[in-house]
Coordinates of C-alpha atoms and ligand atoms in Angstrom, one line a residue:
M1 CA 8.9 -50.8 -99.4
E2 CA 7.3 -50.1 -96.3
G3 CA 8.8 -51.8 -93.6
A4 CA 11.4 -50.0 -95.0
C5 CA 10.6 -46.4 -95.0
S6 CA 7.8 -46.8 -91.3
R7 CA 11.5 -47.4 -89.8
C8 CA 12.8 -43.9 -90.8
L9 CA 10.6 -42.2 -87.3
L10 CA 12.8 -44.6 -84.9
L11 CA 15.9 -44.0 -87.3
L12 CA 15.5 -39.8 -86.7
F13 CA 15.5 -40.3 -83.0
L14 CA 18.6 -42.2 -83.4
L15 CA 20.5 -40.4 -86.2
T16 CA 19.6 -36.9 -84.4
R17 CA 21.5 -38.2 -81.0
G18 CA 24.8 -38.3 -83.2
L19 CA 27.7 -41.0 -82.3
A20 CA 28.9 -39.7 -79.1
P21 CA 33.1 -40.8 -78.7
E22 CA 32.7 -43.5 -76.3
V23 CA 30.4 -46.1 -75.7
A24 CA 28.1 -47.4 -72.3
G25 CA 29.3 -50.5 -71.6
E26 CA 27.1 -53.2 -71.7
V27 CA 23.7 -53.9 -68.8
E28 CA 25.3 -56.2 -67.5
E29 CA 28.7 -58.1 -66.2
S30 CA 28.5 -61.6 -68.6
S31 CA 29.8 -64.4 -67.0
D32 CA 30.2 -66.1 -70.8
G33 CA 33.8 -64.4 -72.3
P34 CA 36.7 -66.0 -72.3
D35 CA 39.4 -64.4 -69.2
A36 CA 40.7 -62.6 -71.3
S37 CA 43.6 -62.7 -70.1
Q38 CA 43.9 -66.4 -72.3
G39 CA 42.6 -64.4 -76.0
P40 CA 40.1 -66.8 -77.8
V41 CA 39.2 -70.1 -77.8
W42 CA 40.8 -72.5 -79.5
L43 CA 37.1 -74.4 -82.2
T44 CA 39.3 -77.8 -82.9
D45 CA 36.1 -79.6 -83.9
V46 CA 32.2 -79.6 -84.9
P47 CA 31.0 -80.8 -81.6
A48 CA 32.7 -77.4 -79.9
A49 CA 32.4 -74.9 -82.0
V50 CA 28.0 -75.8 -81.5
E51 CA 28.2 -75.6 -78.1
F52 CA 31.1 -72.7 -77.7
I53 CA 28.2 -70.7 -79.6
S54 CA 24.9 -72.0 -78.3
A55 CA 26.9 -71.5 -74.8
A56 CA 27.3 -67.5 -75.7
E57 CA 24.3 -64.6 -76.1
V58 CA 27.3 -62.7 -77.8
A59 CA 29.8 -65.3 -80.1
I60 CA 32.6 -64.3 -82.6
I61 CA 34.5 -66.2 -84.5
G62 CA 36.9 -65.6 -86.0
F63 CA 37.6 -68.6 -89.0
F64 CA 40.6 -68.3 -90.3
Q65 CA 42.3 -70.1 -93.5
D66 CA 45.3 -69.0 -93.2
L67 CA 46.3 -67.5 -89.4
E68 CA 49.7 -65.4 -90.8
I69 CA 47.3 -62.3 -92.2
P70 CA 47.4 -59.2 -90.6
V71 CA 43.8 -59.5 -89.7
V72 CA 44.4 -61.8 -87.2
S73 CA 46.4 -60.3 -84.5
V74 CA 43.3 -57.5 -84.8
F75 CA 40.9 -60.1 -84.3
Y76 CA 43.1 -61.3 -81.1
S77 CA 42.9 -57.5 -79.4
M78 CA 39.4 -57.7 -79.0
V79 CA 39.4 -60.2 -77.3
Q80 CA 41.0 -57.6 -74.2
K81 CA 38.5 -54.8 -75.4
F82 CA 35.7 -56.8 -75.4
Q83 CA 35.5 -59.1 -72.0
D84 CA 32.0 -59.5 -72.5
V85 CA 31.5 -60.7 -75.2
S86 CA 32.8 -64.9 -76.3
F87 CA 36.1 -64.9 -78.8
G88 CA 36.7 -68.0 -81.0
I89 CA 38.9 -69.2 -83.2
S90 CA 39.6 -72.1 -85.7
N91 CA 41.4 -72.9 -88.6
D92 CA 39.9 -76.6 -88.7
S93 CA 38.8 -77.5 -92.3
E94 CA 35.9 -79.8 -90.3
V95 CA 34.6 -76.7 -88.3
L96 CA 35.3 -74.4 -91.8
A97 CA 33.3 -75.8 -93.8
H98 CA 30.5 -77.0 -91.0
Y99 CA 29.9 -73.0 -91.1
N100 CA 30.1 -73.1 -94.8
I101 CA 32.9 -70.8 -94.2
T102 CA 34.7 -70.3 -98.0
K103 CA 37.0 -67.9 -97.4
N104 CA 38.8 -66.3 -94.1
S105 CA 35.9 -64.6 -91.9
I106 CA 34.7 -63.2 -89.1
S107 CA 31.2 -64.1 -87.7
L108 CA 29.1 -63.2 -84.6
F109 CA 26.5 -65.6 -83.7
R110 CA 23.6 -64.3 -81.5
L111 CA 21.5 -66.0 -79.3
V112 CA 18.6 -62.8 -78.8
D113 CA 17.5 -63.4 -82.3
N114 CA 19.6 -66.6 -83.6
E115 CA 21.6 -64.4 -86.0
Q116 CA 24.5 -65.2 -87.6
L117 CA 26.1 -62.0 -89.4
K118 CA 29.6 -62.4 -91.8
L119 CA 32.6 -60.2 -92.3
E120 CA 34.1 -61.9 -95.1
G121 CA 36.3 -60.8 -98.6
E122 CA 39.2 -59.7 -99.5
D123 CA 38.8 -56.5 -97.2
I124 CA 39.1 -58.8 -94.5
E125 CA 42.8 -59.4 -94.0
N126 CA 43.8 -56.2 -93.9
M127 CA 40.4 -55.3 -91.5
E128 CA 41.3 -52.6 -88.7
A129 CA 40.7 -51.8 -85.6
T130 CA 38.5 -49.2 -85.3
K131 CA 36.2 -50.9 -88.2
L132 CA 36.3 -54.3 -86.7
S133 CA 35.7 -53.2 -82.8
R134 CA 32.8 -50.8 -84.4
F135 CA 31.2 -54.3 -85.9
I136 CA 31.6 -55.4 -83.1
E137 CA 29.8 -52.2 -81.0
T138 CA 27.1 -52.3 -82.4
N139 CA 25.8 -56.0 -83.4
S140 CA 26.7 -57.2 -79.7
L141 CA 22.6 -57.4 -79.0
R142 CA 21.4 -59.9 -76.4
L143 CA 19.0 -60.8 -74.3
V144 CA 18.7 -57.6 -72.8
T145 CA 20.1 -54.6 -74.9
E146 CA 21.6 -51.3 -73.2
Y147 CA 20.3 -48.9 -75.8
N148 CA 23.5 -45.9 -76.4
P149 CA 23.9 -44.9 -79.8
M150 CA 25.5 -48.2 -81.1
T151 CA 23.1 -50.5 -80.3
G152 CA 21.2 -48.2 -82.0
F153 CA 22.1 -48.6 -85.5
G154 CA 22.3 -52.5 -84.6
L155 CA 18.6 -52.8 -84.2
F156 CA 18.0 -52.3 -87.5
N157 CA 19.9 -54.9 -88.2
T158 CA 17.3 -57.5 -86.7
L159 CA 14.7 -59.6 -87.7
I160 CA 12.6 -59.4 -84.8
E161 CA 10.2 -56.3 -85.4
I162 CA 8.9 -55.7 -81.6
H163 CA 11.2 -53.4 -79.7
L164 CA 10.7 -53.4 -75.6
L165 CA 11.9 -50.6 -74.3
L166 CA 12.2 -50.0 -70.2
V167 CA 13.0 -46.6 -69.0
I168 CA 14.8 -46.6 -65.9
N169 CA 17.4 -44.6 -64.1
K170 CA 20.1 -47.2 -63.5
A171 CA 21.9 -44.8 -60.8
S172 CA 18.4 -45.4 -58.9
P173 CA 18.0 -47.6 -56.1
E174 CA 15.8 -50.1 -56.8
Y175 CA 17.6 -51.1 -60.8
A176 CA 19.3 -53.7 -59.8
E177 CA 16.1 -55.6 -59.1
N178 CA 13.8 -54.0 -61.5
M179 CA 16.4 -55.4 -64.2
H180 CA 16.9 -58.6 -62.6
R181 CA 13.2 -59.6 -63.7
Y182 CA 13.2 -57.5 -67.3
R183 CA 15.9 -60.3 -67.6
E184 CA 13.6 -63.3 -67.1
A185 CA 11.1 -60.9 -68.9
A186 CA 12.9 -61.6 -71.9
R187 CA 13.7 -65.4 -71.4
L188 CA 9.8 -65.4 -72.3
F189 CA 9.8 -64.1 -75.0
Q190 CA 13.3 -64.3 -76.9
R191 CA 13.3 -63.9 -80.4
K192 CA 9.2 -62.1 -80.8
I193 CA 10.6 -59.2 -79.0
L194 CA 14.3 -57.2 -78.2
F195 CA 14.4 -56.0 -74.5
I196 CA 15.9 -52.9 -74.5
L197 CA 17.6 -50.6 -71.6
V198 CA 17.0 -47.2 -71.8
D199 CA 18.9 -45.4 -68.9
S200 CA 17.0 -42.4 -67.9
G201 CA 20.0 -40.6 -66.6
I202 CA 21.5 -40.4 -69.5
K203 CA 20.8 -36.6 -71.0
E204 CA 20.8 -37.7 -74.2
N205 CA 18.7 -39.8 -74.2
G206 CA 15.6 -38.0 -73.1
K207 CA 15.6 -38.0 -77.2
V208 CA 14.3 -41.9 -76.7
I209 CA 11.8 -40.2 -73.5
S210 CA 10.0 -37.6 -76.0
F211 CA 9.9 -39.7 -78.3
F212 CA 7.2 -41.9 -76.0
K213 CA 6.0 -38.8 -74.9
L214 CA 6.8 -40.0 -71.3
K215 CA 7.6 -37.6 -68.6
E216 CA 10.4 -37.7 -65.8
S217 CA 7.0 -38.0 -63.5
Q218 CA 6.1 -41.0 -65.1
L219 CA 9.0 -43.3 -65.3
P220 CA 10.4 -46.1 -65.1
A221 CA 8.4 -47.3 -67.9
L222 CA 8.3 -49.7 -70.4
A223 CA 7.3 -48.1 -74.2
I224 CA 6.9 -51.2 -77.3
Y225 CA 7.5 -50.3 -80.8
R226 CA 6.6 -52.2 -84.1
T227 CA 9.4 -51.6 -86.4
L228 CA 6.6 -52.6 -89.0
D229 CA 4.0 -50.0 -88.5
D230 CA 5.7 -47.7 -85.6
Q231 CA 3.0 -48.9 -83.5
W232 CA 3.6 -48.1 -79.4
D233 CA 2.2 -48.1 -76.6
T234 CA 3.7 -46.7 -73.6
L235 CA 3.3 -47.9 -69.4
P236 CA 4.1 -46.5 -66.7
I237 CA 5.5 -49.0 -63.6
S238 CA 5.7 -48.6 -60.5
E239 CA 7.6 -52.0 -60.4
V240 CA 9.2 -54.2 -62.9
T241 CA 7.7 -57.7 -62.4
V242 CA 7.3 -60.1 -65.3
E243 CA 3.7 -60.8 -64.7
H244 CA 3.0 -56.4 -65.9
V245 CA 6.2 -57.1 -68.7
Q246 CA 4.9 -60.0 -69.5
N247 CA 0.8 -58.7 -70.1
F248 CA 2.2 -55.7 -72.2
C249 CA 3.3 -57.4 -74.4
D250 CA 0.8 -59.2 -74.7
G251 CA -2.2 -56.6 -74.9
F252 CA 0.3 -55.3 -77.4
L253 CA 0.3 -58.2 -79.4
E254 CA -3.0 -59.0 -79.1
G255 CA -3.4 -55.4 -80.8
K256 CA -4.3 -54.2 -77.7
L257 CA -3.4 -50.8 -76.9
L258 CA -3.4 -49.1 -73.6
R259 CA -6.6 -46.5 -73.7
E260 CA -6.1 -44.4 -70.9
N261 CA -2.7 -43.9 -72.2
H262 CA -3.4 -43.0 -75.9
K263 CA -6.3 -40.5 -75.0
A264 CA -5.1 -38.4 -72.6
E265 CA -2.7 -37.7 -75.9
E266 CA -5.4 -36.9 -77.6
M267 CA -6.3 -34.5 -74.8
T268 CA -3.5 -32.7 -74.7
P269 CA -3.9 -29.3 -76.8
K270 CA -1.3 -30.1 -79.2
V271 CA -2.6 -32.1 -82.6
E272 CA -0.6 -33.0 -85.3
L273 CA -0.8 -32.6 -88.7
Ligands
LIG1 C1 46.1 -74.8 -87.4 O1 46.8 -73.8 -86.7 C2 47.8 -74.3 -85.8 C3 48.7 -73.5 -85.1 O2 49.4 -72.8 -85.9 C4 48.7 -75.7 -86.6 O3 49.2 -76.3 -85.9 C5 47.8 -76.2 -87.7 O4 48.2 -76.8 -88.5 C6 47.2 -75.4 -88.3 N1 45.7 -76.4 -88.5 C7 45.7 -76.2 -90.1 C8 44.5 -77.1 -91.4 O5 46.2 -75.4 -91.6
LIG2 C1 25.2 -74.8 -95.3 O1 25.1 -74.4 -96.5 C2 24.0 -75.5 -97.0 C3 23.7 -75.4 -98.4 O2 23.0 -74.0 -98.4 C4 22.6 -74.7 -95.3 O3 21.9 -76.2 -95.8 C5 23.0 -75.7 -94.0 O4 22.4 -74.7 -94.0 C6 24.3 -74.2 -93.8 N1 25.4 -74.1 -92.6 C7 25.7 -73.0 -91.8 C8 25.7 -73.3 -90.9 O5 24.8 -71.6 -92.1

């Protein structure tokens, strides 16, 4: 299958990184998570559940017919661990019916691509914390997702085929302002292009940067990648503006590649193939 195979290249640099034991936090503190001390939010009717899901970038809901099963306490422990994710819980028969839940299930709802990922079946009742935690870390894609070994795998779990990366050092003084504008631009391309942040201050991310043939001196930079055909392009930028991002994305969507960048590549003495 073409689509699956064309992802090999991206998968390759993801896999060569290996899995780091600790995973960096999310891009920014988001305010949509419930107060962790309160536990998950009880969703007692359908409108409450619908509103809860639409208000969060990432919502995890435990739909339980039986609250005595062991996974329920594991589920509660996740609320403490992922303070920037919204956790809801329901045992209301109408809510369960609305979401077509016939077995105990934990679902992740994402705003960025409108996906619902479900964990269900027999093994869920005794699911361990590490497994549930990994599911949440991997699949918590946001309006802007920070690249790390966990979310790197989650990037394959979306139907959005175009990924835009902002490669920038998070410790740089201009980071906050640029990130703010990048987020603004992300709203314009929601469900069309997945926005990713790559912290060039993290040594392991050097592989991602060299994949796009970017030099340290060219950062910060935008890189865009289409999983369907492995087409990609880059644009070094001194300042991120909504307009820059928009023009770059629109150009790529129209099939334009930035000539300079690709000419420069052809002129390098190293010839591939
Ligand atoms: C849901 O859980 C609450 C709290 O344990 C319980 O009082 C209620 O009867 C349960 N509802 C259903 C439909 O099982
Ligand atoms: C539940 O299933 C029905 C029939 O398969 C489908 O039309 C509906 O969209 C589903 N509801 C949700 C919330 O997924």
